[in-house]
Short mmCIF file of C-alpha atoms in Angstrom, two decimals:
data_model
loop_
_atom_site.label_atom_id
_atom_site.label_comp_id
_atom_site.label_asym_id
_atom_site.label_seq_id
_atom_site.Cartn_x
_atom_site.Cartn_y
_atom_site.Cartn_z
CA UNK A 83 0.00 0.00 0.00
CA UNK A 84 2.92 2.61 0.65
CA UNK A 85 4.36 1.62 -2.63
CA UNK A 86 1.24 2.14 -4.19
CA UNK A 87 0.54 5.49 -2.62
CA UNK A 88 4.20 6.89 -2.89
CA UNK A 89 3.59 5.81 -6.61
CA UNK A 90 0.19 7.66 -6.82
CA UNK A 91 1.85 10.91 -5.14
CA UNK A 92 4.70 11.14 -7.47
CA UNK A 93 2.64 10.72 -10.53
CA UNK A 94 0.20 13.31 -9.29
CA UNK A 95 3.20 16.10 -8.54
CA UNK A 96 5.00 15.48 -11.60
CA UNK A 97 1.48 15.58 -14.28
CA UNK A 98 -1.19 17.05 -12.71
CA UNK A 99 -2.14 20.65 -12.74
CA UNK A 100 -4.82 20.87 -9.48
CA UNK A 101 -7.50 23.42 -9.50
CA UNK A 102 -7.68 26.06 -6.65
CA UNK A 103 -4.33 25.36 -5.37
CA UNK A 104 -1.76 26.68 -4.54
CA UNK A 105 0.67 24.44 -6.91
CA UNK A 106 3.90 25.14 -5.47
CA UNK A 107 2.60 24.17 -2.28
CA UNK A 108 0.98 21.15 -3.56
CA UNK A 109 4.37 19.91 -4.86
CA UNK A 110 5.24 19.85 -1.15
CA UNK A 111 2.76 18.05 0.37
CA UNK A 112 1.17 16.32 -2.57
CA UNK A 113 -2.54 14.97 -2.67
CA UNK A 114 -4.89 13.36 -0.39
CA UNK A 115 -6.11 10.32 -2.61
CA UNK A 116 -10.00 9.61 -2.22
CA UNK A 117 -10.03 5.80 -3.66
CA UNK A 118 -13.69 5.09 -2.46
CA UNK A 119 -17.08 6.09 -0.93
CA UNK A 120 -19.92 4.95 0.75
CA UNK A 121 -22.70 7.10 1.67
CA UNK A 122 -21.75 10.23 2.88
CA UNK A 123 -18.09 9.14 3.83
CA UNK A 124 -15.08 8.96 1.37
CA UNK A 125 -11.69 6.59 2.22
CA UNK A 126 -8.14 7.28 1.44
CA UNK A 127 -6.04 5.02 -0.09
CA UNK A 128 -4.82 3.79 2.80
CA UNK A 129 -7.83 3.35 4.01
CA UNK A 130 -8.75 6.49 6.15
CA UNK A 131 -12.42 7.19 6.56
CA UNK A 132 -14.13 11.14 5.80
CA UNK A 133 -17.55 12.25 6.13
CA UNK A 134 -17.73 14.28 3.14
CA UNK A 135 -19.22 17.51 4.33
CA UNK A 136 -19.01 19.63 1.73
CA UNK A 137 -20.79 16.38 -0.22
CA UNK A 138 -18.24 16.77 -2.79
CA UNK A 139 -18.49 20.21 -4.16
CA UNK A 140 -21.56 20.75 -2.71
CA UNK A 141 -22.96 18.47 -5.04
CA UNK A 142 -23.39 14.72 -4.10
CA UNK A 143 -27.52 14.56 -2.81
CA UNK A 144 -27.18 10.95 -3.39
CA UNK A 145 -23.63 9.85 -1.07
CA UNK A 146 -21.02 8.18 -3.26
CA UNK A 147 -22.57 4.62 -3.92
CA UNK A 148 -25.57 4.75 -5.19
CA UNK A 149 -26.05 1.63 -7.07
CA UNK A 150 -29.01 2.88 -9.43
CA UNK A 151 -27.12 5.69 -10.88
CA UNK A 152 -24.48 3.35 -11.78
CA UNK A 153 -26.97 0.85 -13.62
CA UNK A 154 -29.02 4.34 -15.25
CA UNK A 155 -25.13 5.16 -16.90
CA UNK A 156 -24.60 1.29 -18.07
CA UNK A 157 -27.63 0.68 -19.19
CA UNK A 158 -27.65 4.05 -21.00
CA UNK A 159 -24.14 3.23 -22.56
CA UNK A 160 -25.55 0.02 -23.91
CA UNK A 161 -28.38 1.66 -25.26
CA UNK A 162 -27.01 4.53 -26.88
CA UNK A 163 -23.32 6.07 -25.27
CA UNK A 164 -23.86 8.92 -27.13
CA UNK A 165 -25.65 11.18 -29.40
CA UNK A 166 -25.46 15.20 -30.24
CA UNK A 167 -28.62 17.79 -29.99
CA UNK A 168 -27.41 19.77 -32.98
CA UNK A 169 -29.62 20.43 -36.32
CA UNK A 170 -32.81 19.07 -34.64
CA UNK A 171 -31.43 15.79 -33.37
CA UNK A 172 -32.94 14.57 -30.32
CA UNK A 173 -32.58 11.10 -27.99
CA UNK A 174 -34.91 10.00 -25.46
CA UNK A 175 -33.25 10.76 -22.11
CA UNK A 176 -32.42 14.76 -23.11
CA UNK A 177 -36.15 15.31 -23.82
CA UNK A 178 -37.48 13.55 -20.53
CA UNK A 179 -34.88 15.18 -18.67
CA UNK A 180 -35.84 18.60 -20.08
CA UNK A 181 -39.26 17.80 -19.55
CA UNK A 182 -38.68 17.11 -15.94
CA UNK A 183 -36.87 20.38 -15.25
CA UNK A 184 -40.42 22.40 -17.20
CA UNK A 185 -42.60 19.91 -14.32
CA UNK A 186 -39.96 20.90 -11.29
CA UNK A 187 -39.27 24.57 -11.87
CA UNK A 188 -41.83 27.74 -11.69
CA UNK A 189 -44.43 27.59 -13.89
CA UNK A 190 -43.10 30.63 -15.76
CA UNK A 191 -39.79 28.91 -17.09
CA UNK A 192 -40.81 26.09 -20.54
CA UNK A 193 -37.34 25.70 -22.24
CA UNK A 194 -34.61 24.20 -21.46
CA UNK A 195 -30.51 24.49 -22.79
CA UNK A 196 -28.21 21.51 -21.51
CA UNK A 197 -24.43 22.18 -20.80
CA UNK A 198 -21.94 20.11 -18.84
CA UNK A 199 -21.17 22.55 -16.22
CA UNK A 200 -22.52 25.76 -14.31
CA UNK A 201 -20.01 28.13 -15.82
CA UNK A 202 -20.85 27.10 -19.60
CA UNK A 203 -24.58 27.31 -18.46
CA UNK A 204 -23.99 31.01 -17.29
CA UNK A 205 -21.72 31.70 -20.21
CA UNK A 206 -24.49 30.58 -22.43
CA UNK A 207 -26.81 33.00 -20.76
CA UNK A 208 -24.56 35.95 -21.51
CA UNK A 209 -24.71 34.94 -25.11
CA UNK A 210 -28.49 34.19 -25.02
CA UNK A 211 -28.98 37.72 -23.63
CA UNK A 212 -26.83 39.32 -26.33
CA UNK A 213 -28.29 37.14 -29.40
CA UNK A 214 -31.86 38.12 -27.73
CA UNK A 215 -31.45 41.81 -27.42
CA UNK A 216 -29.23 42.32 -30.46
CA UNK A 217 -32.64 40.60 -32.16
CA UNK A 218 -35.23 42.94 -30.52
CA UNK A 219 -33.15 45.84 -31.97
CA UNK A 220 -31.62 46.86 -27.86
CA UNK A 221 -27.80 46.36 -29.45
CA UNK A 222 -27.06 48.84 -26.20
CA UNK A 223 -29.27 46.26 -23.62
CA UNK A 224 -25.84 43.93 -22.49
CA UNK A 225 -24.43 44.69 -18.89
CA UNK A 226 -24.60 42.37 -16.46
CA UNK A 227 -25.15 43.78 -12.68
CA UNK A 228 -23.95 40.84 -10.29
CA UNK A 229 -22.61 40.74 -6.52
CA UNK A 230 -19.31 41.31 -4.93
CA UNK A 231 -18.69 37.67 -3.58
CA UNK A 232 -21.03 36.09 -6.14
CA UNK A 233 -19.95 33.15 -7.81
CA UNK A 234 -20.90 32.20 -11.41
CA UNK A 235 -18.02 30.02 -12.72
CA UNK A 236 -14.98 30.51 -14.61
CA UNK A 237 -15.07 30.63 -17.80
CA UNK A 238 -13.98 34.31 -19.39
CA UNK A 239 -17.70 35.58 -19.67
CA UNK A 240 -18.91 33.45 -16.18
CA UNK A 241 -15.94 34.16 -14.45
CA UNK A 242 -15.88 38.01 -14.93
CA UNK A 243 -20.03 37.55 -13.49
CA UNK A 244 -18.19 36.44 -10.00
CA UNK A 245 -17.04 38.73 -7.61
CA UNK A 246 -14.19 37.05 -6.10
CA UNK A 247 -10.86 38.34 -6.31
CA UNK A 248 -8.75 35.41 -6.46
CA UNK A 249 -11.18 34.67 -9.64
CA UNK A 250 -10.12 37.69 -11.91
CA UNK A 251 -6.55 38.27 -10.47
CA UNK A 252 -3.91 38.02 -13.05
CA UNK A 253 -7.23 36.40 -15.27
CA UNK A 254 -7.51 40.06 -16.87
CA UNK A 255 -11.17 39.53 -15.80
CA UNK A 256 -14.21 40.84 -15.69
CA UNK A 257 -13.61 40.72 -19.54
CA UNK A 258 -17.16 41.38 -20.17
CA UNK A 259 -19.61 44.58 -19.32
CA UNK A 260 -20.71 43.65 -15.37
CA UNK A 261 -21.24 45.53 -12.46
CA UNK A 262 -20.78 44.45 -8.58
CA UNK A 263 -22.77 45.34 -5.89
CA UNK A 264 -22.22 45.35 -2.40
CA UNK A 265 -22.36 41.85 -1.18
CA UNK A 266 -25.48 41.30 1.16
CA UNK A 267 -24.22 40.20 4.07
CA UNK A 268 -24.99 42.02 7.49
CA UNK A 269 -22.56 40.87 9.42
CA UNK A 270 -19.56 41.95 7.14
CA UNK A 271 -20.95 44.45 4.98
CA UNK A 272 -23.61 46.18 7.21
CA UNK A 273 -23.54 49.77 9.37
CA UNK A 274 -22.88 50.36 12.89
CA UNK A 275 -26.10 51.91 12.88
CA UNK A 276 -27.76 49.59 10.64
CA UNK A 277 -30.21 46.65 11.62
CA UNK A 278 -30.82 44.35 8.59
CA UNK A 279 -34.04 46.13 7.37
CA UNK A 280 -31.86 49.21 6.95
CA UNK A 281 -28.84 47.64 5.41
CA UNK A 282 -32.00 46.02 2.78
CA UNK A 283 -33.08 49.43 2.25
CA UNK A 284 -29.53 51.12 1.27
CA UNK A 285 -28.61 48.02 -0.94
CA UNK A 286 -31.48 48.34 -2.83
CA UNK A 287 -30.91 52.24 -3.23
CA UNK A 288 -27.56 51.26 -4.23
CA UNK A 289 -29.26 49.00 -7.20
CA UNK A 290 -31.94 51.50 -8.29
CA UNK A 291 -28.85 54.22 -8.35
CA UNK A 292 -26.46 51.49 -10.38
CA UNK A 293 -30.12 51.03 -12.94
CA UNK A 294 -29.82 55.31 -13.18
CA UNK A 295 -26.47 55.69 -13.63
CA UNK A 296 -25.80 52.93 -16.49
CA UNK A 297 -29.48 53.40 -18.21
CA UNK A 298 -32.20 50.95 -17.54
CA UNK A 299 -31.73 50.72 -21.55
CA UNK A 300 -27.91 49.17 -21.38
CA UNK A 301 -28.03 46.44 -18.76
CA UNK A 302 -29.51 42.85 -19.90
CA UNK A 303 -29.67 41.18 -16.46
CA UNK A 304 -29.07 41.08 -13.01
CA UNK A 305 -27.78 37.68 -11.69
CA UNK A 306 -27.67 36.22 -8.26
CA UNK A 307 -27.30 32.79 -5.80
CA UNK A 308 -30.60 33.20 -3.83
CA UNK A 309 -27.73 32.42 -1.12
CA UNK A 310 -24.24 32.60 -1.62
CA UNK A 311 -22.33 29.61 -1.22
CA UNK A 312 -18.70 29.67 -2.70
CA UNK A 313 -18.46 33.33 -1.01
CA UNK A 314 -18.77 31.92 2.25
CA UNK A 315 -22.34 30.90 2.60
CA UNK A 316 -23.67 34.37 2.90
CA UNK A 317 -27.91 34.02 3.30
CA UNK A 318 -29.56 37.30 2.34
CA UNK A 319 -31.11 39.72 4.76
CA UNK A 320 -34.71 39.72 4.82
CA UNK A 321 -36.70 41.71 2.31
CA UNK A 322 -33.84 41.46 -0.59
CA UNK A 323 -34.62 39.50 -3.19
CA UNK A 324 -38.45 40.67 -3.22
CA UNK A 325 -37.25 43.65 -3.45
CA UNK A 326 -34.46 43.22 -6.04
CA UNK A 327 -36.96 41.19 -8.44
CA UNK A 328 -39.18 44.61 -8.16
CA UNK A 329 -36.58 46.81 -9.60
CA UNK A 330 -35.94 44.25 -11.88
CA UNK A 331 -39.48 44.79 -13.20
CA UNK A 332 -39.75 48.12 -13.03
CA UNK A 333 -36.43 48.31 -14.91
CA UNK A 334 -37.28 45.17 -18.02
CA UNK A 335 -33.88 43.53 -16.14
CA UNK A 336 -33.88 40.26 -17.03
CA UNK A 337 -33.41 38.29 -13.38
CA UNK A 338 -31.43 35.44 -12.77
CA UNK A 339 -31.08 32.95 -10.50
CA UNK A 340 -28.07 30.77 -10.28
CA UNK A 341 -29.25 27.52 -8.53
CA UNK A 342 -26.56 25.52 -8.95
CA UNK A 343 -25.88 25.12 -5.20
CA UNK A 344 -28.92 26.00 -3.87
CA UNK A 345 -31.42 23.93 -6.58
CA UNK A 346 -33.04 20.50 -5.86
CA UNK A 347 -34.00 20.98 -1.97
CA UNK A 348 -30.43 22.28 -0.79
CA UNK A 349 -32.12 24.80 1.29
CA UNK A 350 -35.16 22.39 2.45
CA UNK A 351 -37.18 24.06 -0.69
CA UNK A 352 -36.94 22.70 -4.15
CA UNK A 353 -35.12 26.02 -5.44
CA UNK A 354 -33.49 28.86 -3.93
CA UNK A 355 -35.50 31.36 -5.51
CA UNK A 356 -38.93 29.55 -3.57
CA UNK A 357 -37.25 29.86 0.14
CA UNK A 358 -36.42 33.56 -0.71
CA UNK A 359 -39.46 34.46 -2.54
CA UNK A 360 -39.05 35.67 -5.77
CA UNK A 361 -39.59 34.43 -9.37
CA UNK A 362 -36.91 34.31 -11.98
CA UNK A 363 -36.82 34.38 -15.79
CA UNK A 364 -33.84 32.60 -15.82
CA UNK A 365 -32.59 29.70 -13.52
CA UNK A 366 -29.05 27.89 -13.87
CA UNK A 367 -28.92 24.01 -12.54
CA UNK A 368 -25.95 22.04 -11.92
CA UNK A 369 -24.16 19.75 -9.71
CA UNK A 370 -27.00 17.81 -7.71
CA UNK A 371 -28.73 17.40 -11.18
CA UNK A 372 -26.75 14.16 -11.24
CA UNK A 373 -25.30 14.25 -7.59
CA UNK A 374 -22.17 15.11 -9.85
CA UNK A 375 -22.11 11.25 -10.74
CA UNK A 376 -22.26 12.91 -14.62
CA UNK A 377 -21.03 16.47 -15.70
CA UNK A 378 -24.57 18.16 -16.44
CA UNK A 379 -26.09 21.37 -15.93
CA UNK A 380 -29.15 23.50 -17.59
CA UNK A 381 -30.20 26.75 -18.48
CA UNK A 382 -34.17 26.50 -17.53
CA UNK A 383 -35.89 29.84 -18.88
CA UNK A 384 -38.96 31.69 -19.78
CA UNK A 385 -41.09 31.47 -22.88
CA UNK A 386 -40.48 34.91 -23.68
CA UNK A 387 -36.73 34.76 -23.76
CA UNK A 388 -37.11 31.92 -25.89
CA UNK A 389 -39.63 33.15 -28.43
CA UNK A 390 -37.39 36.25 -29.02
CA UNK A 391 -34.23 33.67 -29.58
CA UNK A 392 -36.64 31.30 -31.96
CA UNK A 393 -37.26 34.42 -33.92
CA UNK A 394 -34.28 35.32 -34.42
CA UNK A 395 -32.66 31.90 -35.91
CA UNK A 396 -35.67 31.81 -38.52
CA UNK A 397 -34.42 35.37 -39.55
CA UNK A 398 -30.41 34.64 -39.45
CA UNK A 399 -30.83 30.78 -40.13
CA UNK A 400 -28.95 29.42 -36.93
CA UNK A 401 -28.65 29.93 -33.42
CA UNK A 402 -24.69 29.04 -33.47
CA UNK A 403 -24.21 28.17 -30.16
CA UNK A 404 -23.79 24.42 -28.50
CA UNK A 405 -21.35 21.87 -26.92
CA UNK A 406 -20.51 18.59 -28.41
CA UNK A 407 -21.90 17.03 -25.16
CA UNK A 408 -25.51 19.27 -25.02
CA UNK A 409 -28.04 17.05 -23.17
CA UNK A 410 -25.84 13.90 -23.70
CA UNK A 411 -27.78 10.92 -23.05
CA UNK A 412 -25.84 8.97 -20.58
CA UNK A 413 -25.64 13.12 -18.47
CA UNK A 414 -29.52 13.07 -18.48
CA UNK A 415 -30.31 9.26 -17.93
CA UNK A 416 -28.55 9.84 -14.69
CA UNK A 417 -30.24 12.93 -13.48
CA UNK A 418 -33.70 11.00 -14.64
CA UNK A 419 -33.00 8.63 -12.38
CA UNK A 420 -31.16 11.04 -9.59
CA UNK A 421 -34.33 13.09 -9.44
CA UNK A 422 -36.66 9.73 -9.41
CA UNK A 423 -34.04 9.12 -6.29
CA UNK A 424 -35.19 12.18 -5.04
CA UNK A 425 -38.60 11.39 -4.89
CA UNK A 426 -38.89 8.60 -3.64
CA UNK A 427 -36.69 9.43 -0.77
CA UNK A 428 -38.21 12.76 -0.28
CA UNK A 429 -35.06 13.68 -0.03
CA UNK A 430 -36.20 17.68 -0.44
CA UNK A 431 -38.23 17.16 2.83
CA UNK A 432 -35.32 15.20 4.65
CA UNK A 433 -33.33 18.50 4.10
CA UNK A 434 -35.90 20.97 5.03
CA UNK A 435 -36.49 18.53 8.47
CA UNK A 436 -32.96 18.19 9.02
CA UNK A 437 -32.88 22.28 9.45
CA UNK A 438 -33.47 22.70 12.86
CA UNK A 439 -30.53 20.36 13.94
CA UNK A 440 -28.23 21.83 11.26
CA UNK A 441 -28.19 25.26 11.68
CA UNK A 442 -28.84 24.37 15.34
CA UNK A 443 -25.11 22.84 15.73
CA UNK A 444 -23.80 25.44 13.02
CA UNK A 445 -25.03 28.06 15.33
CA UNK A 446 -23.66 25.88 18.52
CA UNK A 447 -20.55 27.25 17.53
CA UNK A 448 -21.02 30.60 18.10
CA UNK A 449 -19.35 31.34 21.40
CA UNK A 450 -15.74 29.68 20.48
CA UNK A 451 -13.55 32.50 20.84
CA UNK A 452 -12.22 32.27 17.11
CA UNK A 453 -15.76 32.16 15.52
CA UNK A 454 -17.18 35.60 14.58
CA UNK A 455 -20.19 34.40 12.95
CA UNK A 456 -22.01 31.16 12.50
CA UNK A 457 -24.65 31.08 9.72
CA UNK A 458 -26.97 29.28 7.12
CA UNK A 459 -30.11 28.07 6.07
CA UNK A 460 -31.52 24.42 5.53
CA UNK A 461 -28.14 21.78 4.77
CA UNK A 462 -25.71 24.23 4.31
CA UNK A 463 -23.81 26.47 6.85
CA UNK A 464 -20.74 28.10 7.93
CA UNK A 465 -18.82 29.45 10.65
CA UNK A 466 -16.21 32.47 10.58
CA UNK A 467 -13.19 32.70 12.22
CA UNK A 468 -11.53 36.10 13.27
CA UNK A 469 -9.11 37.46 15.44
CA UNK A 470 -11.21 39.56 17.40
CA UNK A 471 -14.88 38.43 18.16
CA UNK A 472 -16.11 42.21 19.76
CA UNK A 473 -14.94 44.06 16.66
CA UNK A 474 -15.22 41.01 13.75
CA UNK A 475 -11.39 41.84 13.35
CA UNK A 476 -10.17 39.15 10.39
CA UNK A 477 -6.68 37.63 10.50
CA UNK A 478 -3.96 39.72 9.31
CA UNK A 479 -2.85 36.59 7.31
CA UNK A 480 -6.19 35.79 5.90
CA UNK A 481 -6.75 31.89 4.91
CA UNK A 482 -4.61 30.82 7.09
CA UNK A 483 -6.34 29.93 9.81
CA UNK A 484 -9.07 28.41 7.48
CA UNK A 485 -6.38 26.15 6.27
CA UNK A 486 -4.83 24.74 9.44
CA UNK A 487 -8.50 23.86 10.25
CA UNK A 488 -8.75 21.98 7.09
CA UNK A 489 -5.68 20.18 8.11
CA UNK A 490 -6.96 19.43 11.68
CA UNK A 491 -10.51 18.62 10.24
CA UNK A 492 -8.84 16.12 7.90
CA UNK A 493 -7.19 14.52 10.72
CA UNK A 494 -10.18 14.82 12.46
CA UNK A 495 -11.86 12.30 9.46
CA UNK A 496 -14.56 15.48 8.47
CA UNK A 497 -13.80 17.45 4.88
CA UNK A 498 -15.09 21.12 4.83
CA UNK A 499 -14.34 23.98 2.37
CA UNK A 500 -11.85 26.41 3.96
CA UNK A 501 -12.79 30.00 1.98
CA UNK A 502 -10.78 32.01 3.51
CA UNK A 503 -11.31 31.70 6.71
CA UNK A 504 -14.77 30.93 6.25
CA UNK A 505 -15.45 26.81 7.25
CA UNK A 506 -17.94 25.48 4.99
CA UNK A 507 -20.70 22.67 5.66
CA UNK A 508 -22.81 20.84 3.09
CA UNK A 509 -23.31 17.41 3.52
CA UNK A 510 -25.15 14.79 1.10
CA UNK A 511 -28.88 15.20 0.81
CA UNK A 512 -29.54 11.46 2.43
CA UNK A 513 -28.01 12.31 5.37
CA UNK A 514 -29.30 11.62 9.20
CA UNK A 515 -29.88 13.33 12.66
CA UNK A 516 -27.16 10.77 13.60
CA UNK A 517 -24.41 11.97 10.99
CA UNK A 518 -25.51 15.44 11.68
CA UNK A 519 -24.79 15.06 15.24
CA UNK A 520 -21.13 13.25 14.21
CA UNK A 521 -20.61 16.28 11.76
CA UNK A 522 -21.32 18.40 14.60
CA UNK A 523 -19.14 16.08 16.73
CA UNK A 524 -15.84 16.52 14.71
CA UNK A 525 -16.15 20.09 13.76
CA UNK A 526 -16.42 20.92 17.38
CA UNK A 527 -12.82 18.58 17.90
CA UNK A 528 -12.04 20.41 14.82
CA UNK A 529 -12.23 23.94 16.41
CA UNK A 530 -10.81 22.90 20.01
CA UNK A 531 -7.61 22.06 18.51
CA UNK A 532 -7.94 24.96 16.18
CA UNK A 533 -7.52 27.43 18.94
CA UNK A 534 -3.78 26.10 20.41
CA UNK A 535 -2.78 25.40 16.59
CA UNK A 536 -3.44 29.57 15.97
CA UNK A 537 -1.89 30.64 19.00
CA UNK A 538 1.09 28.70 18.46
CA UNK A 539 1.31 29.99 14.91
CA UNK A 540 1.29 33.52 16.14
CA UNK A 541 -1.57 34.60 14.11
CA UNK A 542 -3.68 36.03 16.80
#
């Protein structure tokens, strides 16, 4: 087994290019080599065992064996492995699947665009809002008004949509006509002599100013998480989204919501967009689609959008825009059978009764002396770690305190996302009050250590 996992290592350093790391790092330490899983835990190649409680990438409803999304891929594979969507082609799981989405998703949204991944979903709605507007003769209707600490993806028109630094730095991004907004989170972002109705208030000022100063006429859509996840899991204050989609009215703003973390029950609602109370023309889905057992995501939108698009290709000939794997069949036949999973399971209720005990032990967390804030809303949370708990004071080094937790947590046998210093928590969809309690459990050990591991660092 060492062999094999020196073997592993050095293969990995010397070939691999890693995503969100810091590769010069990574050559010193190397990888931490998942080899299987089994319901919401994940083992090591030596044989470790995880609870996975980030599910993933936020992203595995299902765990990591579910036997019937194995058989959906192989039987699909047998059947047909593959077929395109281009020039009118169609198979049977793409249309079922798309049909599905039309059933699951407010009444108001009818078509359907497959990708493989949240970023070329949102990339495609850049272009979609372009084509659209370029066709309804608005050539000047194409900024984008987004969030500071939004995340979209990275592609060049998806990545310049997020706000996070580390995502345009040395990326010459935002490469694309976009706006950020102040992030809406109170704890970070709001006035001394705020409450949260007043920080609503001014951030919605700020948005109706944004709409004045750019022209109502130039700006395509406004795009938002209904809660942030990949910025920290940031929840919005009360009153924000009803009020955004109202000045997105007012204003013929085309709204979007990007589900791709909070869609298919993730908050203990079937969509974001329902727990917060608004109604988009525009949703992107991803990730637990397919509990990320297949790369698949969708651009779900309204009849009008589409209508305007259809138009267009009879009057140019084309819309020239898809992926060689649009809607493949083996993608969809897996998220057929992932939602069917879903259903049966009630797996949407299990989150939104799972709630109370969640955020209850996110929120347990509260008086450690390194935790500023502890937040979130059905299966997901956070907690944030600071120097200073009476005046939210951050780290002077920021991240790396979130990373020696990660290291401790590891040890500890529970994965998390360290963003920043922010510790993330979003476990699989099927889990229980027991492994809620054993998250809980290890997060706590997690944080205990934490606090002698930053003092003897010095970073306090």
């Amino acid at each position: 087994m060492e062999a094999l996992s020196n073997s592993l290592v050095v293969a990995d350093i010397a070939t691999t290019m890693h995503p969100y790391t810091n590769l010069r790092q990574h050559e010193k330490t190397g990888p931490l080599i998942i080899s299987r899983g089994d319901g919401i835990r994940v083992y090591d190649e030596r044989g470790k065992e995880y609870i996975e409680g980030l599910a993933g990438l936020w992203s595995v409803a299902v765990g990591f064996s579910e036997k019937r999304l194995a058989d959906a891929a192989y039987q699909q594979m047998l059947k047909l492995p593959y077929y395109h969507t281009f020039s009118s082609k169609a198979h049977e799981p793409s249309i079922r699947l798309a049909e599905k989405l039309v059933e699951m998703t407010p009444a108001n949204l009818t078509r359907v665009f497959f990708t493989s991944s949240g970023s070329e979903a949102n990339d495609t709605i850049v272009k979609m809002m372009w084509f659209m507007n370029n066709a309804l003769g608005r050539p000047k209707k194409k900024k984008f008004l987004a969030r500071t600490k939004g995340y979209h993806g990275i592609t060049v028109a998806s990545g310049s949509l997020t706000g996070l630094p580390i995502n345009h730095r040395d990326f010459d991004l935002p490469a694309i006509p976009v706006r950020h907004l102040t992030c809406p989170h109170f704890y970070r972002f709001g006035m001394e002599s705020e409450d949260e109705a007043a920080f609503t208030a001014r951030l919605l000022a700020e948005l109706e100013a944004v709409i004045a100063e750019e022209g109502a006429d130039t700006i395509a859509a406004f795009i938002g998480e209904p809660l942030m996840a990949a910025g920290g899991v940031l929840p919005p204050p009360v009153g924000y989204w009803e009020g955004v989609e109202k000045i997105c009215r007012a204003n013929d703003i085309i709204l979007i919501a990007d589900e791709v973390i909070c869609g298919f029950g993730r908050l203990g609602t079937p969509f974001g967009c329902q727990k917060f109370s608004f109604t988009p023309d525009i949703m992107t889905l991803s990730k637990q689609i397919t509990s990320s057992y297949m790369p698949l995501a969708a651009v779900v939108f309204s009849e009008v959008i589409y209508q305007a698009i259809a138009d267009n290709t009879a009057t140019i000939g084309n819309f020239g825009h898809g992926f060689t794997a649009s809607g493949h069949p083996v993608a969809t036949a897996v998220g057929l059978e992932n939602l069917a999973i879903f259903e049966e399971r009630d797996l949407i209720g299990n989150a939104a009764r799972l709630e109370t005990s969640f955020q209850a032990g996110i929120r347990s967390f509260t008086d450690h002396p390194l935790v500023g804030e502890a937040r979130g809303t059905g299966l997901i949370g956070a907690v944030e770690l600071v120097a200073d708990k009476a005046t939210k004071r951050p780290f002077a080094k920021v991240g790396r305190a979130g990373t020696i937790a990660g290291g401790i947590g590891q040890e500890e046998g529970l994965i998390f996302r360290a963003i920043g210093d922010q510790l993330a928590l979003c476990p699989p969809m099927i889990s229980t009050e027991d492994d809620v309690k054993e998250i809980m459990t290890r997060m706590g050990r997690t944080l205990e250590r934490l606090t002698g591991a930053v003092a003897k660092e010095g970073l306090e």
